Amino acid sequence: MSRAVTTRRKTINTVLAWSIGILIFFPILWTILTSFKTEAQAINDPPLFLFFDWTLENYSVVQERSDYMRFLWNSVIIAGGSTLIGVMIAIPAAWSMAFVPSRRTKDILLWMLSTKMLPAVGVLYPIYLIFIELGLLDTRIGLVVVIMLINLPIIVWMLYTYFKEIPGEILEAARMDGASLREEIIYVLTPMAVPGIASTMLLNFILAWNEAFWTLNLTAAQAAPLTAFIASYSSPEGLFYAKLSAASTMAIAPILILGWFSQKQLVRGLTFGAVK
């Protein structure tokens, strides 16, 4: 029997949740507001919150100075390509770990996750030399591969936890009906884990979209995504906060819209298997 939750407890939880949400979202809100200010208003002391002269000048300057659509297209290809390839590799890997018993499964998962603890700068030099040798420097293919490999441990780990919630008896029944290994993964396992796969793809798409270290070090002009687009507004002359905020807003707008429309799927995937 579940315990009754008092109205006071609900109110406290609601206020606390809204407070944390506003605190987390405030830097994004401040960036958006700053993008509509003039440069003088952006550095005004005390800061101006809502009462300032709203202007679209920064957006027009950013659009004139940079080819925003080229950076956007590069980001879509790099983030989308690395996520799709990563999921295609991770689904069979997670299946084998979840449904083929092994005493080493947890050790392998921990080892994979430990690779995320390595500072990226520690492997920059060898990867940079490999890219030069293979002609992958400043190419979208090169960035797709390196970002996919960086995020692959997280994809495998997340899919493994989702697959573990699926009863193995269902897969055994499919095998008894004559399903091959390929058919078992594609037609039985994958449809049942769609919420988990979708949330995994969304989270890793966001990680790839926001990746800055590798995109700044392995690109110059041709394959530069939106992270390089933002970095281009940091110049030796100083920071132009209003224009930098406009560029940042243009860079995060697509991913904010994607997150907003897919939030139900994301929540469903993150709670997949939590309630029996």
Coordinates of C-alpha atoms in Angstrom, one line a residue:
M1 CA 0.0 0.0 0.0
S2 CA 1.5 3.3 -1.1
R3 CA 1.9 6.1 1.4
A4 CA -0.3 9.2 1.0
V5 CA 1.6 12.4 0.0
T6 CA 0.4 15.5 1.8
T7 CA -0.5 18.7 -0.1
R8 CA 2.3 20.5 1.8
R9 CA 4.8 17.9 0.6
K10 CA 3.6 18.2 -3.0
T11 CA 3.9 22.0 -2.8
I12 CA 7.4 21.9 -1.4
N13 CA 8.5 19.4 -4.1
T14 CA 6.9 21.5 -6.9
V15 CA 8.6 24.7 -5.7
L16 CA 11.9 22.9 -5.3
A17 CA 11.7 21.3 -8.8
W18 CA 10.8 24.7 -10.4
S19 CA 13.7 26.4 -8.5
I20 CA 16.2 23.9 -9.7
G21 CA 14.8 24.0 -13.3
I22 CA 15.0 27.8 -13.4
L23 CA 18.5 27.8 -11.9
I24 CA 19.7 25.3 -14.6
F25 CA 17.9 27.2 -17.5
F26 CA 19.0 30.7 -16.4
P27 CA 22.4 30.7 -18.2
I28 CA 20.6 29.8 -21.4
L29 CA 17.9 32.5 -20.8
W30 CA 20.6 35.1 -20.1
T31 CA 22.4 34.2 -23.3
I32 CA 19.2 34.6 -25.3
L33 CA 18.4 37.9 -23.7
T34 CA 22.0 39.2 -24.2
S35 CA 21.7 38.4 -27.9
F36 CA 19.0 41.1 -28.3
K37 CA 21.1 43.8 -26.6
T38 CA 23.6 46.2 -28.0
E39 CA 27.3 45.7 -27.1
A40 CA 27.1 48.6 -24.6
Q41 CA 24.0 47.1 -22.9
A42 CA 25.6 43.6 -22.8
I43 CA 28.4 44.9 -20.5
N44 CA 26.3 47.3 -18.6
D45 CA 26.8 47.5 -14.8
P46 CA 24.5 46.7 -13.2
P47 CA 23.3 44.1 -15.7
L48 CA 20.1 44.8 -17.6
F49 CA 17.6 41.9 -17.5
L50 CA 14.4 42.8 -19.4
F51 CA 14.3 46.6 -19.6
F52 CA 16.7 47.4 -22.5
D53 CA 16.4 48.4 -26.2
W54 CA 15.7 45.1 -28.0
T55 CA 17.5 44.8 -31.3
L56 CA 18.0 42.2 -34.0
E57 CA 21.2 43.8 -35.2
N58 CA 23.5 41.1 -33.7
Y59 CA 21.7 38.4 -35.7
S60 CA 22.0 40.3 -38.9
V61 CA 25.7 40.9 -38.3
V62 CA 26.3 37.3 -37.5
Q63 CA 24.5 36.2 -40.6
E64 CA 26.4 38.6 -42.8
R65 CA 29.8 37.6 -41.3
S66 CA 29.3 33.8 -41.3
D67 CA 27.6 31.2 -43.4
Y68 CA 25.4 29.9 -40.7
M69 CA 23.7 27.2 -42.8
R70 CA 27.0 25.6 -43.7
F71 CA 28.0 25.3 -40.1
L72 CA 24.5 24.0 -39.2
W73 CA 24.6 21.4 -42.0
N74 CA 28.0 20.2 -40.8
S75 CA 26.7 19.8 -37.3
V76 CA 23.7 17.8 -38.4
I77 CA 25.8 15.5 -40.5
I78 CA 28.5 15.0 -37.8
A79 CA 26.1 14.6 -34.9
G80 CA 23.5 12.5 -36.8
G81 CA 26.1 10.3 -38.6
S82 CA 28.1 9.6 -35.4
T83 CA 24.9 8.7 -33.5
L84 CA 23.5 6.4 -36.2
I85 CA 26.7 4.5 -36.7
G86 CA 27.3 4.3 -33.0
V87 CA 23.8 2.8 -32.4
M88 CA 24.3 0.3 -35.3
I89 CA 27.5 -0.9 -33.7
A90 CA 26.2 -0.8 -30.1
I91 CA 23.0 -2.7 -30.6
P92 CA 24.7 -6.1 -31.4
A93 CA 27.3 -5.4 -28.7
A94 CA 24.7 -4.6 -26.0
W95 CA 22.7 -7.7 -27.1
S96 CA 25.7 -10.0 -26.6
M97 CA 26.4 -8.5 -23.2
A98 CA 22.8 -8.7 -22.1
F99 CA 21.8 -12.1 -23.3
V100 CA 25.0 -14.1 -23.6
P101 CA 26.1 -14.9 -20.0
S102 CA 29.7 -14.1 -19.2
R103 CA 31.5 -13.4 -15.9
R104 CA 33.5 -10.7 -17.7
T105 CA 30.5 -8.6 -18.9
K106 CA 30.6 -6.1 -16.0
D107 CA 34.4 -5.8 -16.2
I108 CA 34.2 -5.1 -20.0
L109 CA 31.5 -2.4 -19.4
L110 CA 33.5 -0.8 -16.6
W111 CA 36.6 -0.8 -18.9
M112 CA 34.6 0.8 -21.7
L113 CA 33.3 3.5 -19.4
S114 CA 36.7 4.1 -18.0
T115 CA 37.9 5.2 -21.4
K116 CA 35.7 8.3 -21.0
M117 CA 37.8 9.3 -18.0
L118 CA 40.9 9.7 -20.2
P119 CA 41.6 13.4 -20.8
A120 CA 41.0 14.0 -24.5
V121 CA 44.2 16.0 -24.9
G122 CA 46.1 12.9 -24.0
V123 CA 45.3 11.2 -27.3
L124 CA 45.0 14.4 -29.4
Y125 CA 48.5 14.2 -30.9
P126 CA 48.4 10.6 -32.2
I127 CA 44.9 11.0 -33.6
Y128 CA 45.9 14.3 -35.2
L129 CA 48.9 12.5 -36.9
I130 CA 46.6 9.6 -38.0
F131 CA 44.2 12.1 -39.5
I132 CA 47.0 13.7 -41.5
E133 CA 48.2 10.4 -42.8
L134 CA 44.7 9.2 -43.8
G135 CA 43.7 12.6 -45.3
L136 CA 40.8 12.9 -42.8
L137 CA 41.8 16.3 -41.3
D138 CA 39.1 18.9 -41.7
T139 CA 36.6 16.3 -43.1
R140 CA 33.1 15.4 -41.9
I141 CA 33.9 11.7 -42.2
G142 CA 36.8 12.0 -39.9
L143 CA 34.8 13.9 -37.2
V144 CA 31.9 11.4 -37.5
V145 CA 34.3 8.5 -36.8
V146 CA 36.2 10.1 -33.9
I147 CA 33.0 11.4 -32.2
M148 CA 31.3 8.0 -32.7
L149 CA 34.2 6.2 -31.1
I150 CA 34.3 8.7 -28.2
N151 CA 30.5 8.3 -27.4
L152 CA 30.3 4.5 -28.2
P153 CA 31.0 3.4 -24.6
I154 CA 28.0 5.5 -23.4
I155 CA 25.8 4.1 -26.1
V156 CA 26.7 0.5 -25.3
W157 CA 26.2 1.1 -21.6
M158 CA 22.8 2.7 -22.0
L159 CA 21.5 0.1 -24.4
Y160 CA 22.8 -2.7 -22.2
T161 CA 20.7 -1.4 -19.3
Y162 CA 17.6 -1.2 -21.5
F163 CA 18.1 -4.7 -23.0
K164 CA 18.6 -6.3 -19.5
E165 CA 15.0 -5.3 -18.8
I166 CA 13.6 -7.4 -21.7
P167 CA 12.8 -11.0 -20.7
G168 CA 15.1 -13.4 -22.3
E169 CA 12.3 -15.9 -22.7
I170 CA 10.9 -13.7 -25.5
L171 CA 14.1 -14.1 -27.5
E172 CA 14.2 -17.8 -26.8
A173 CA 10.6 -18.1 -28.2
A174 CA 11.7 -16.3 -31.3
R175 CA 14.6 -18.7 -31.8
M176 CA 12.2 -21.7 -31.4
D177 CA 10.0 -20.2 -34.1
G178 CA 13.1 -20.3 -36.4
A179 CA 14.3 -16.7 -36.2
S180 CA 17.9 -16.2 -37.1
L181 CA 20.3 -14.1 -35.0
R182 CA 19.9 -11.2 -37.4
E183 CA 16.1 -11.5 -37.4
E184 CA 16.0 -11.8 -33.6
I185 CA 17.9 -8.5 -33.1
I186 CA 16.1 -6.6 -35.9
Y187 CA 12.5 -7.8 -35.6
V188 CA 12.2 -8.8 -31.9
L189 CA 14.7 -7.0 -29.7
T190 CA 14.9 -3.7 -31.5
P191 CA 11.1 -3.0 -31.6
M192 CA 10.8 -3.8 -27.9
A193 CA 13.6 -1.5 -27.0
V194 CA 12.5 1.5 -29.2
P195 CA 12.0 3.9 -26.2
G196 CA 15.4 3.1 -24.8
I197 CA 17.1 3.3 -28.2
A198 CA 15.4 6.6 -29.0
S199 CA 16.4 8.2 -25.7
T200 CA 20.0 6.9 -26.2
M201 CA 20.1 8.4 -29.7
L202 CA 18.8 11.7 -28.5
L203 CA 21.2 12.0 -25.6
N204 CA 24.2 11.1 -27.8
F205 CA 23.1 13.4 -30.6
I206 CA 23.2 16.2 -28.0
L207 CA 26.7 15.1 -26.8
A208 CA 27.9 15.0 -30.4
W209 CA 26.2 18.4 -31.2
N210 CA 28.0 20.0 -28.2
E211 CA 31.4 18.4 -28.8
A212 CA 33.9 21.3 -29.0
F213 CA 37.4 19.9 -28.3
W214 CA 37.7 17.6 -31.3
T215 CA 35.8 19.8 -33.7
L216 CA 38.0 22.8 -32.9
N217 CA 41.3 20.7 -33.2
L218 CA 40.5 18.5 -36.2
T219 CA 38.8 21.1 -38.4
A220 CA 39.7 24.4 -40.1
A221 CA 37.0 25.6 -42.5
Q222 CA 35.4 22.9 -44.6
A223 CA 34.0 20.6 -41.9
A224 CA 33.6 23.1 -39.1
P225 CA 30.3 22.7 -37.1
L226 CA 28.5 25.2 -35.0
T227 CA 31.0 24.8 -32.1
A228 CA 33.6 26.3 -34.4
F229 CA 31.0 28.9 -35.5
I230 CA 30.7 30.1 -31.9
A231 CA 34.5 30.0 -31.2
S232 CA 35.0 32.3 -34.2
Y233 CA 33.5 35.2 -32.3
S234 CA 36.4 35.1 -29.8
S235 CA 39.0 37.4 -31.3
P236 CA 42.3 39.1 -30.2
E237 CA 40.4 42.4 -30.1
G238 CA 38.2 41.0 -27.2
L239 CA 34.9 39.4 -26.7
F240 CA 31.8 40.9 -28.3
Y241 CA 29.3 39.6 -25.9
A242 CA 26.1 40.5 -27.8
K243 CA 27.3 39.0 -31.0
L244 CA 28.7 36.0 -29.3
S245 CA 25.4 35.4 -27.5
A246 CA 23.6 35.7 -30.9
A247 CA 25.9 33.1 -32.4
S248 CA 25.4 30.9 -29.4
T249 CA 21.6 31.2 -29.5
M250 CA 21.6 30.3 -33.2
A251 CA 23.8 27.3 -32.4
I252 CA 21.6 25.9 -29.5
A253 CA 18.2 26.8 -31.1
P254 CA 18.0 23.6 -33.2
I255 CA 18.9 21.3 -30.3
L256 CA 16.5 23.1 -27.9
I257 CA 13.7 22.6 -30.4
L258 CA 14.6 19.0 -30.9
G259 CA 14.7 18.4 -27.1
W260 CA 11.4 20.2 -26.6
F261 CA 9.5 18.1 -29.2
S262 CA 11.1 14.8 -28.1
Q263 CA 10.9 15.3 -24.3
K264 CA 8.1 12.7 -23.9
Q265 CA 10.0 10.1 -25.8
L266 CA 13.1 11.0 -23.7
V267 CA 11.3 10.6 -20.4
R268 CA 9.7 7.4 -21.6
G269 CA 13.1 6.0 -22.6
L270 CA 14.8 7.1 -19.4
T271 CA 12.1 5.4 -17.3
F272 CA 12.0 2.3 -19.6
G273 CA 11.9 -0.8 -17.4
A274 CA 11.7 1.2 -14.1
V275 CA 8.1 0.1 -13.5
K276 CA 7.2 -3.5 -13.9

